[in-house]
Short mmCIF file of C-alpha atoms in Angstrom, two decimals:
data_model
loop_
_atom_site.label_atom_id
_atom_site.label_comp_id
_atom_site.label_asym_id
_atom_site.label_seq_id
_atom_site.Cartn_x
_atom_site.Cartn_y
_atom_site.Cartn_z
CA MET A 1 -29.04 20.09 9.18
CA LYS A 2 -28.31 16.31 9.67
CA VAL A 3 -25.55 14.26 8.14
CA THR A 4 -24.45 10.71 8.71
CA ILE A 5 -20.87 10.14 9.13
CA LYS A 6 -19.38 6.71 8.59
CA TYR A 7 -16.00 5.83 9.81
CA PHE A 8 -13.73 3.10 8.44
CA GLY A 9 -10.63 1.04 9.27
CA LEU A 10 -8.09 3.20 11.31
CA VAL A 11 -10.40 6.09 11.35
CA ALA A 12 -13.08 4.09 12.98
CA GLU A 13 -10.57 2.79 15.30
CA ALA A 14 -9.20 6.42 16.22
CA ALA A 15 -12.88 7.74 16.65
CA ASP A 16 -13.99 4.52 18.48
CA LYS A 17 -17.23 4.37 16.44
CA SER A 18 -18.44 3.23 12.92
CA GLU A 19 -21.15 5.61 12.42
CA GLU A 20 -22.81 8.83 13.92
CA VAL A 21 -25.47 11.41 13.03
CA LEU A 22 -24.07 14.92 13.25
CA GLU A 23 -26.23 18.20 13.66
CA LEU A 24 -24.32 20.91 11.50
CA ASN A 25 -25.02 24.63 11.25
CA GLY A 26 -23.91 26.78 8.29
CA ALA A 27 -22.61 25.87 4.96
CA LEU A 28 -19.41 23.92 4.89
CA THR A 29 -17.51 21.88 2.20
CA ALA A 30 -16.69 18.19 2.45
CA SER A 31 -12.97 19.33 2.93
CA GLU A 32 -13.98 21.47 5.93
CA LEU A 33 -16.08 18.59 7.47
CA LYS A 34 -13.31 16.25 7.20
CA ILE A 35 -10.99 18.71 9.37
CA GLN A 36 -13.74 19.02 11.72
CA CYS A 37 -14.30 15.19 11.95
CA LEU A 38 -10.68 14.27 12.14
CA ASN A 39 -9.90 17.09 14.92
CA GLY A 40 -8.73 15.62 17.91
CA LEU A 41 -8.37 12.12 16.65
CA ALA A 42 -4.94 10.20 16.97
CA ILE A 43 -4.32 9.65 13.18
CA ALA A 44 -0.70 10.19 12.11
CA ASP A 45 -1.43 11.23 8.45
CA LYS A 46 -4.72 12.93 8.18
CA ASP A 47 -3.84 13.98 4.78
CA SER A 48 -4.17 10.15 3.57
CA VAL A 49 -7.77 10.25 4.79
CA GLN A 50 -10.51 10.81 1.79
CA ILE A 51 -13.93 12.01 2.52
CA ALA A 52 -16.77 10.56 0.21
CA VAL A 53 -20.24 12.36 -0.05
CA ASN A 54 -23.02 10.18 -1.00
CA GLN A 55 -20.13 7.80 -2.39
CA ASN A 56 -18.34 10.66 -4.35
CA LEU A 57 -14.81 11.38 -3.60
CA ASP A 58 -15.00 15.27 -4.55
CA ASP A 59 -14.01 17.12 -1.20
CA THR A 60 -15.14 20.67 -2.83
CA ILE A 61 -18.89 19.50 -2.42
CA THR A 62 -21.07 21.60 -0.22
CA ILE A 63 -22.72 19.35 2.44
CA LYS A 64 -26.39 19.23 2.44
CA ASP A 65 -28.98 18.11 4.81
CA GLY A 66 -29.32 14.31 4.75
CA ASP A 67 -25.91 13.52 3.06
CA GLU A 68 -24.13 10.32 3.82
CA VAL A 69 -20.49 11.19 4.48
CA ALA A 70 -17.67 8.61 4.81
CA LEU A 71 -14.21 8.97 6.01
CA LEU A 72 -11.94 6.65 4.28
CA PRO A 73 -8.40 5.63 5.15
CA PRO A 74 -5.87 4.51 2.56
CA PHE A 75 -7.39 1.77 0.25
CA ALA A 76 -6.04 -1.80 0.92
CA GLY A 77 -8.05 -4.00 -1.35
CA GLY A 78 -6.32 -7.05 -3.04
CA MET B 1 -23.83 -11.09 -22.57
CA ASP B 2 -23.28 -11.19 -18.91
CA LYS B 3 -21.74 -7.76 -18.96
CA LYS B 4 -24.86 -6.01 -17.66
CA LYS B 5 -25.80 -8.47 -14.94
CA PRO B 6 -25.32 -7.17 -11.33
CA LYS B 7 -22.40 -9.18 -9.75
CA LYS B 8 -21.82 -10.10 -6.33
CA VAL B 9 -18.06 -9.46 -5.65
CA PHE B 10 -17.67 -9.76 -1.91
CA VAL B 11 -17.09 -13.23 -0.45
CA GLN B 12 -16.99 -13.84 3.29
CA GLY B 13 -13.51 -15.14 4.39
CA ALA B 14 -11.13 -16.81 2.12
CA ILE B 15 -11.83 -17.38 -1.71
CA PRO B 16 -12.41 -21.16 -1.76
CA LEU B 17 -9.90 -22.95 -4.34
CA GLU B 18 -13.01 -24.72 -5.91
CA LYS B 19 -14.34 -21.22 -7.08
CA ILE B 20 -11.49 -21.08 -9.42
CA ALA B 21 -11.92 -24.43 -10.81
CA ASN B 22 -15.64 -23.90 -11.20
CA SER B 23 -15.27 -20.75 -12.84
CA VAL B 24 -13.11 -22.17 -15.46
CA ALA B 25 -15.69 -25.26 -15.98
CA ASN B 26 -18.54 -22.66 -16.25
CA HIS B 27 -16.75 -21.15 -19.37
CA GLN B 28 -15.95 -24.39 -21.38
CA SER B 29 -19.23 -24.07 -23.26
CA LYS B 30 -18.37 -20.57 -24.40
CA THR B 31 -16.29 -21.89 -27.39
CA ASN B 32 -15.53 -18.17 -28.91
CA ILE B 33 -12.99 -17.99 -25.73
CA GLY B 34 -9.46 -18.66 -26.54
CA ALA B 35 -7.71 -17.34 -23.47
CA HIS B 36 -8.48 -16.83 -19.78
CA SER B 37 -6.44 -14.81 -17.47
CA ILE B 38 -6.51 -15.26 -13.89
CA PHE B 39 -5.11 -13.09 -11.04
CA LEU B 40 -4.90 -14.59 -7.57
CA GLY B 41 -4.18 -12.49 -4.41
CA GLN B 42 -2.84 -14.36 -1.68
CA ILE B 43 -2.11 -13.07 1.94
CA ARG B 44 1.57 -12.89 2.48
CA ALA B 45 3.33 -13.26 5.97
CA ASP B 46 5.01 -10.02 6.01
CA GLU B 47 7.46 -9.14 8.78
CA VAL B 48 7.22 -5.95 10.57
CA GLU B 49 9.71 -5.01 13.23
CA GLY B 50 10.15 -8.78 14.32
CA LYS B 51 6.33 -9.61 14.10
CA THR B 52 4.82 -11.70 11.41
CA VAL B 53 1.29 -11.14 9.95
CA THR B 54 -0.92 -14.22 10.39
CA ALA B 55 -4.11 -12.78 8.76
CA ILE B 56 -5.77 -9.75 7.37
CA ASP B 57 -9.15 -8.82 8.30
CA TYR B 58 -10.85 -6.98 5.39
CA ALA B 59 -13.66 -4.50 5.80
CA ALA B 60 -15.34 -2.25 3.10
CA TYR B 61 -17.56 0.55 2.50
CA GLU B 62 -19.76 -1.87 0.64
CA GLU B 63 -22.35 0.23 -1.09
CA MET B 64 -19.47 2.56 -2.60
CA ALA B 65 -17.13 -0.30 -3.36
CA GLU B 66 -20.16 -2.31 -5.17
CA LYS B 67 -20.54 0.90 -7.31
CA VAL B 68 -16.83 1.42 -8.00
CA PHE B 69 -16.56 -2.40 -8.94
CA HIS B 70 -19.33 -1.71 -11.34
CA GLU B 71 -17.50 1.23 -12.95
CA ILE B 72 -14.51 -0.77 -13.31
CA ARG B 73 -16.14 -3.41 -15.19
CA GLU B 74 -17.94 -1.00 -17.48
CA ALA B 75 -14.64 0.72 -18.18
CA ALA B 76 -13.00 -2.66 -18.84
CA PHE B 77 -15.67 -3.67 -21.32
CA ALA B 78 -15.22 -0.46 -23.08
CA LYS B 79 -11.51 -0.68 -23.22
CA PHE B 80 -10.87 -4.27 -23.96
CA ASP B 81 -12.50 -6.98 -26.27
CA ILE B 82 -13.31 -9.34 -23.50
CA THR B 83 -15.96 -11.82 -23.50
CA CYS B 84 -16.54 -11.84 -19.72
CA ALA B 85 -15.07 -10.87 -16.32
CA HIS B 86 -15.56 -12.02 -12.92
CA ILE B 87 -14.18 -10.60 -9.67
CA TYR B 88 -14.27 -11.93 -6.09
CA HIS B 89 -12.88 -10.25 -3.05
CA SER B 90 -12.81 -11.17 0.46
CA LEU B 91 -14.32 -9.55 3.46
CA GLY B 92 -13.36 -10.66 7.06
CA LYS B 93 -10.63 -12.65 8.12
CA VAL B 94 -8.29 -14.33 5.43
CA ASN B 95 -5.27 -16.33 7.07
CA VAL B 96 -1.80 -16.37 5.50
CA GLY B 97 -1.44 -18.30 2.54
CA GLU B 98 -5.33 -18.26 1.56
CA LEU B 99 -6.67 -16.34 -1.37
CA CYS B 100 -8.46 -12.67 -1.00
CA LEU B 101 -8.68 -11.57 -4.63
CA PHE B 102 -9.72 -13.58 -7.67
CA VAL B 103 -9.83 -11.79 -11.05
CA PHE B 104 -10.98 -13.85 -14.12
CA THR B 105 -11.13 -12.46 -17.44
CA SER B 106 -11.62 -14.28 -20.97
CA SER B 107 -11.20 -13.10 -24.43
CA ALA B 108 -10.85 -14.85 -27.93
CA HIS B 109 -6.91 -14.20 -27.52
CA ARG B 110 -4.50 -14.14 -24.79
CA LYS B 111 -2.89 -10.36 -24.88
CA ILE B 112 -6.40 -8.87 -24.26
CA ALA B 113 -7.14 -11.11 -21.38
CA ILE B 114 -3.97 -10.57 -19.69
CA GLU B 115 -4.12 -6.65 -20.19
CA ALA B 116 -7.74 -6.76 -19.01
CA THR B 117 -6.79 -8.65 -15.98
CA ASN B 118 -4.00 -6.00 -15.11
CA PHE B 119 -6.21 -3.31 -15.57
CA PHE B 120 -8.68 -4.88 -13.15
CA VAL B 121 -6.26 -5.51 -10.55
CA GLU B 122 -4.52 -2.12 -10.64
CA GLU B 123 -7.96 -0.25 -10.72
CA ILE B 124 -9.37 -2.31 -7.76
CA LYS B 125 -6.30 -1.81 -5.58
CA ALA B 126 -6.24 2.01 -6.54
CA ARG B 127 -10.00 2.91 -6.31
CA VAL B 128 -12.26 0.38 -4.13
CA PRO B 129 -12.73 1.43 -0.64
CA VAL B 130 -11.58 -1.78 0.99
CA PHE B 131 -9.50 -1.72 4.32
CA GLY B 132 -7.36 -4.34 5.69
CA LYS B 133 -6.18 -5.05 9.22
CA GLU B 134 -2.90 -7.00 9.36
CA ILE B 135 -2.97 -9.19 12.38
CA PHE B 136 0.08 -10.31 13.89
CA GLU B 137 0.83 -13.57 15.88
CA ASP B 138 0.57 -11.65 19.25
CA GLU B 139 -3.07 -10.35 18.40
CA THR B 140 -1.75 -6.67 17.82
CA HIS B 141 -2.49 -5.13 14.25
CA GLN B 142 -1.47 -2.58 11.80
CA TRP B 143 -3.63 -1.09 8.77
CA LYS B 144 -2.52 -2.25 5.46
CA VAL B 145 -1.92 0.46 2.73
CA ASN B 146 -1.48 -0.33 -0.86
CA LYS B 147 1.62 0.65 -2.64
#
């Protein structure tokens, strides 16, 4: 299945990209996908990064074909 | 009421001061309003290890941010007896001393407007996927985190 991954802020900086399409095999949860995407990136506090699946912050969701996934560092609005 | 109208929240660059005066002027014909409450977020020249912040460059997951702004609006209208509410947030570079967030609520009475504005500001800071790169005078940067 194909999933679009969007990177923001310090995650985009560490990954050196803002978006990519990943080809995934087998069932995995958002939480597992987050670990896979952040693996190898120079990010000090990976626990502070949240994953949104189709704009939903629940990391227990099972990833489906065509999902839009976003890796979100701590929010800094205002 | 303007509760259901789609609202454009993001503004490119600093929020112009005229927007604040214009927002007040636009509500002078609504004579059931007795109180406006305004919050203005301004970029602070924080010092970090001897370097001074000169600007914040804002980015957002815009589609999700618009959705969350809408949810916050709906929650605020359900919770507080406000007449109207307007939110503007910057995207892109905003220099120290300039404005990056403008929350404007109106109600018949002051307490409700003040409480509603506080609610908006706290919810926006906690829930909206906006990211801020704090730029120092030597062009290095660090990523802002809301406390």
